[in-house]
PDB file of C-alpha atoms in Angstrom:
ATOM      1  CA  MET W   1      -0.016  -3.529   2.394  1.00  0.00           C
ATOM      2  CA  GLU W   2      -3.592  -4.755   2.057  1.00  0.00           C
ATOM      3  CA  GLN W   3      -6.134  -2.249   3.349  1.00  0.00           C
ATOM      4  CA  ASN W   4      -9.225  -3.137   5.327  1.00  0.00           C
ATOM      5  CA  TYR W   5     -11.379  -1.559   8.020  1.00  0.00           C
ATOM      6  CA  LYS W   6      -8.784  -2.136  10.736  1.00  0.00           C
ATOM      7  CA  LYS W   7      -5.780  -1.107   8.639  1.00  0.00           C
ATOM      8  CA  HIS W   8      -6.634   1.839   6.404  1.00  0.00           C
ATOM      9  CA  ALA W   9      -5.283   4.934   8.175  1.00  0.00           C
ATOM     10  CA  MET W  10      -2.352   6.477   6.336  1.00  0.00           C
ATOM     11  CA  ILE W  11       0.569   8.280   7.943  1.00  0.00           C
ATOM     12  CA  ASP W  12       2.971  10.601   6.196  1.00  0.00           C
ATOM     13  CA  PRO W  13       6.246   9.877   8.043  1.00  0.00           C
ATOM     14  CA  LEU W  14       7.896  13.186   7.128  1.00  0.00           C
ATOM     15  CA  PHE W  15       4.952  15.177   8.467  1.00  0.00           C
ATOM     16  CA  HIS W  16       3.915  13.016  11.432  1.00  0.00           C
ATOM     17  CA  TYR W  17       7.360  12.016  12.694  1.00  0.00           C
ATOM     18  CA  VAL W  18       9.569  14.967  11.696  1.00  0.00           C
ATOM     19  CA  LEU W  19       7.820  18.255  10.828  1.00  0.00           C
ATOM     20  CA  ALA W  20       4.969  18.232  13.366  1.00  0.00           C
ATOM     21  CA  PRO W  21       7.146  17.216  16.353  1.00  0.00           C
ATOM     22  CA  LEU W  22       9.856  19.667  15.281  1.00  0.00           C
ATOM     23  CA  ALA W  23       7.322  22.498  15.028  1.00  0.00           C
ATOM     24  CA  LEU W  24       5.907  21.653  18.453  1.00  0.00           C
ATOM     25  CA  LEU W  25       9.397  21.407  19.947  1.00  0.00           C
ATOM     26  CA  THR W  26      10.351  24.843  18.626  1.00  0.00           C
ATOM     27  CA  VAL W  27       7.228  26.363  20.198  1.00  0.00           C
ATOM     28  CA  ILE W  28       8.067  24.715  23.536  1.00  0.00           C
ATOM     29  CA  LEU W  29      11.673  25.924  23.342  1.00  0.00           C
ATOM     30  CA  GLY W  30      10.431  29.422  22.548  1.00  0.00           C
ATOM     31  CA  ILE W  31       8.205  29.386  25.631  1.00  0.00           C
ATOM     32  CA  ILE W  32      11.098  28.131  27.780  1.00  0.00           C
ATOM     33  CA  GLN W  33      13.318  30.937  26.477  1.00  0.00           C
ATOM     34  CA  ILE W  34      10.715  33.575  27.330  1.00  0.00           C
ATOM     35  CA  VAL W  35      10.142  32.129  30.828  1.00  0.00           C
ATOM     36  CA  ASN W  36      13.880  31.841  31.600  1.00  0.00           C
ATOM     37  CA  GLY W  37      14.627  35.407  30.687  1.00  0.00           C
ATOM     38  CA  PHE W  38      12.655  37.707  28.486  1.00  0.00           C
ATOM     39  CA  SER W  39      14.647  39.333  25.738  1.00  0.00           C
ATOM     40  CA  ILE W  40      13.977  40.474  22.215  1.00  0.00           C
ATOM     41  CA  SER W  41      15.769  37.381  20.883  1.00  0.00           C
ATOM     42  CA  SER W  42      13.624  35.041  23.010  1.00  0.00           C
ATOM     43  CA  LEU W  43      10.515  36.825  21.760  1.00  0.00           C
ATOM     44  CA  LEU W  44      11.692  36.519  18.146  1.00  0.00           C
ATOM     45  CA  LEU W  45      12.438  32.816  18.671  1.00  0.00           C
ATOM     46  CA  PHE W  46       8.950  32.287  20.061  1.00  0.00           C
ATOM     47  CA  VAL W  47       7.237  34.234  17.268  1.00  0.00           C
ATOM     48  CA  GLY W  48       9.284  32.364  14.658  1.00  0.00           C
ATOM     49  CA  ALA W  49       8.411  29.048  16.284  1.00  0.00           C
ATOM     50  CA  VAL W  50       4.699  29.853  16.336  1.00  0.00           C
ATOM     51  CA  LEU W  51       4.831  30.945  12.690  1.00  0.00           C
ATOM     52  CA  PHE W  52       6.670  27.734  11.767  1.00  0.00           C
ATOM     53  CA  PHE W  53       4.028  25.674  13.590  1.00  0.00           C
ATOM     54  CA  LEU W  54       1.148  27.553  11.922  1.00  0.00           C
ATOM     55  CA  ILE W  55       2.685  27.226   8.456  1.00  0.00           C
ATOM     56  CA  ILE W  56       3.170  23.470   8.908  1.00  0.00           C
ATOM     57  CA  ALA W  57      -0.418  23.073  10.172  1.00  0.00           C
ATOM     58  CA  LYS W  58      -1.863  25.201   7.369  1.00  0.00           C
ATOM     59  CA  LEU W  59       0.055  23.307   4.680  1.00  0.00           C
ATOM     60  CA  ARG W  60      -1.323  20.051   6.054  1.00  0.00           C
ATOM     61  CA  LEU W  61      -4.869  21.425   6.033  1.00  0.00           C
ATOM     62  CA  TYR W  62      -4.475  22.616   2.433  1.00  0.00           C
ATOM     63  CA  ALA W  63      -3.349  19.140   1.372  1.00  0.00           C
ATOM     64  CA  LEU W  64      -6.270  17.461   3.141  1.00  0.00           C
ATOM     65  CA  LYS W  65      -8.780  19.924   1.686  1.00  0.00           C
ATOM     66  CA  LEU W  66      -7.423  19.305  -1.807  1.00  0.00           C
ATOM     67  CA  GLN W  67      -7.639  15.546  -1.291  1.00  0.00           C
ATOM     68  CA  ASP W  68     -11.249  15.940  -0.145  1.00  0.00           C
ATOM     69  CA  ARG W  69     -12.115  17.872  -3.308  1.00  0.00           C
ATOM     70  CA  ILE W  70     -10.421  15.246  -5.476  1.00  0.00           C
ATOM     71  CA  ILE W  71     -12.280  12.443  -3.681  1.00  0.00           C
ATOM     72  CA  ARG W  72     -15.589  14.270  -4.196  1.00  0.00           C
ATOM     73  CA  SER W  73     -14.888  14.593  -7.935  1.00  0.00           C
ATOM     74  CA  GLU W  74     -13.703  11.000  -8.304  1.00  0.00           C
ATOM     75  CA  GLU W  75     -16.619   9.489  -6.395  1.00  0.00           C
ATOM     76  CA  ASN W  76     -19.157  11.732  -8.109  1.00  0.00           C
ATOM     77  CA  PHE W  77     -17.813  10.563 -11.475  1.00  0.00           C
ATOM     78  CA  ARG W  78     -17.692   6.939 -10.300  1.00  0.00           C
ATOM     79  CA  TYR W  79     -21.322   7.106  -9.173  1.00  0.00           C
ATOM     80  CA  TYR W  80     -22.337   8.651 -12.498  1.00  0.00           C
ATOM     81  CA  VAL W  81     -20.505   5.954 -14.479  1.00  0.00           C
ATOM     82  CA  LEU W  82     -22.099   3.188 -12.396  1.00  0.00           C
ATOM     83  CA  THR W  83     -25.665   4.572 -12.281  1.00  0.00           C
ATOM     84  CA  GLY W  84     -26.009   7.258 -14.935  1.00  0.00           C
ATOM     85  CA  LYS W  85     -27.165   9.657 -12.199  1.00  0.00           C
ATOM     86  CA  ARG W  86     -25.534  12.387 -10.167  1.00  0.00           C
ATOM     87  CA  LEU W  87     -24.757  11.843  -6.502  1.00  0.00           C
ATOM     88  CA  ASP W  88     -27.456  12.802  -4.013  1.00  0.00           C
ATOM     89  CA  SER W  89     -26.718  16.333  -2.812  1.00  0.00           C
ATOM     90  CA  ARG W  90     -27.544  15.305   0.769  1.00  0.00           C
ATOM     91  CA  ILE W  91     -24.438  13.138   1.058  1.00  0.00           C
ATOM     92  CA  THR W  92     -21.801  14.661   3.304  1.00  0.00           C
ATOM     93  CA  MET W  93     -18.122  14.912   2.530  1.00  0.00           C
ATOM     94  CA  LYS W  94     -17.267  12.619   5.460  1.00  0.00           C
ATOM     95  CA  GLN W  95     -19.714   9.999   4.188  1.00  0.00           C
ATOM     96  CA  LEU W  96     -18.256  10.230   0.698  1.00  0.00           C
ATOM     97  CA  ILE W  97     -14.703   9.855   2.005  1.00  0.00           C
ATOM     98  CA  ALA W  98     -15.782   6.668   3.799  1.00  0.00           C
ATOM     99  CA  LEU W  99     -17.688   5.384   0.747  1.00  0.00           C
ATOM    100  CA  ARG W 100     -14.576   5.476  -1.438  1.00  0.00           C
ATOM    101  CA  PHE W 101     -13.591   2.141   0.137  1.00  0.00           C
ATOM    102  CA  ALA W 102     -16.689   0.375  -1.239  1.00  0.00           C
ATOM    103  CA  SER W 103     -16.300  -1.774  -4.341  1.00  0.00           C
ATOM    104  CA  ASP W 104     -18.067  -0.741  -7.541  1.00  0.00           C
ATOM    105  CA  GLU W 105     -20.688  -3.456  -6.991  1.00  0.00           C
ATOM    106  CA  GLU W 106     -21.753  -2.171  -3.576  1.00  0.00           C
ATOM    107  CA  PHE W 107     -21.046   1.543  -4.032  1.00  0.00           C
ATOM    108  CA  PRO W 108     -24.424   2.723  -5.462  1.00  0.00           C
ATOM    109  CA  SER W 109     -26.502   0.883  -2.853  1.00  0.00           C
ATOM    110  CA  MET W 110     -24.216   2.031  -0.051  1.00  0.00           C
ATOM    111  CA  VAL W 111     -24.578   5.649  -1.186  1.00  0.00           C
ATOM    112  CA  GLU W 112     -28.362   5.334  -0.911  1.00  0.00           C
ATOM    113  CA  LYS W 113     -28.100   3.619   2.477  1.00  0.00           C
ATOM    114  CA  ALA W 114     -25.656   6.233   3.794  1.00  0.00           C
ATOM    115  CA  VAL W 115     -27.973   9.073   2.798  1.00  0.00           C
ATOM    116  CA  ASN W 116     -31.270   7.471   3.841  1.00  0.00           C
ATOM    117  CA  ASP W 117     -30.013   6.086   7.169  1.00  0.00           C
ATOM    118  CA  ASN W 118     -27.691   9.032   7.879  1.00  0.00           C
ATOM    119  CA  LEU W 119     -24.764   6.667   8.487  1.00  0.00           C
ATOM    120  CA  THR W 120     -21.561   7.868  10.107  1.00  0.00           C
ATOM    121  CA  PRO W 121     -18.257   7.346   8.292  1.00  0.00           C
ATOM    122  CA  ASN W 122     -17.358   4.614  10.774  1.00  0.00           C
ATOM    123  CA  GLN W 123     -20.652   2.785  10.164  1.00  0.00           C
ATOM    124  CA  ILE W 124     -20.135   3.031   6.408  1.00  0.00           C
ATOM    125  CA  LYS W 125     -16.630   1.572   6.581  1.00  0.00           C
ATOM    126  CA  GLN W 126     -17.856  -1.292   8.771  1.00  0.00           C
ATOM    127  CA  LEU W 127     -20.518  -2.164   6.175  1.00  0.00           C
ATOM    128  CA  VAL W 128     -18.056  -2.422   3.283  1.00  0.00           C
ATOM    129  CA  GLU W 129     -17.797  -6.079   2.259  1.00  0.00           C
ATOM    130  CA  ASN W 130     -15.325  -5.828  -0.634  1.00  0.00           C
ATOM    131  CA  TRP W 131     -12.748  -3.275   0.482  1.00  0.00           C
ATOM    132  CA  ARG W 132     -11.299  -1.031  -2.213  1.00  0.00           C
ATOM    133  CA  GLY W 133      -8.026   0.372  -0.889  1.00  0.00           C
ATOM    134  CA  ASP W 134      -7.033   4.025  -1.152  1.00  0.00           C
ATOM    135  CA  TYR W 135      -3.244   3.949  -1.178  1.00  0.00           C
ATOM    136  CA  HIS W 136      -2.759   7.627  -2.016  1.00  0.00           C
ATOM    137  CA  ARG W 137      -4.509   9.476   0.830  1.00  0.00           C
ATOM    138  CA  VAL W 138      -2.267  10.729   3.604  1.00  0.00           C
TER     139      VAL W 138
END
């Protein structure tokens, strides 16, 4: 699948279509059990469901945080290879994540523009002329 501005969001089917809905469903069922008749087993079901939901959410956040750190390292190295200089420390993580879609030819100038004009990630992605797909981010 070719990526571009309109088609670049990635979905992890196991997480988005199975784990997250299942975790939410178990929380809802736990609430229903408590409302229908409080018992120690309904309380345990609810607590277990909330823990399951929190674990799933936390695992997802860990994965995204790790991907952000990897992107920062990759793009910092890419900028250094292309320019011989380190990335401007004023660039935000969200800007850098958006800049990863820029081709090598436009990347250095887009970094400067993003920092100097304080561009949003959406503005950065709209300015990319030669889209460089990221097929590994979820």
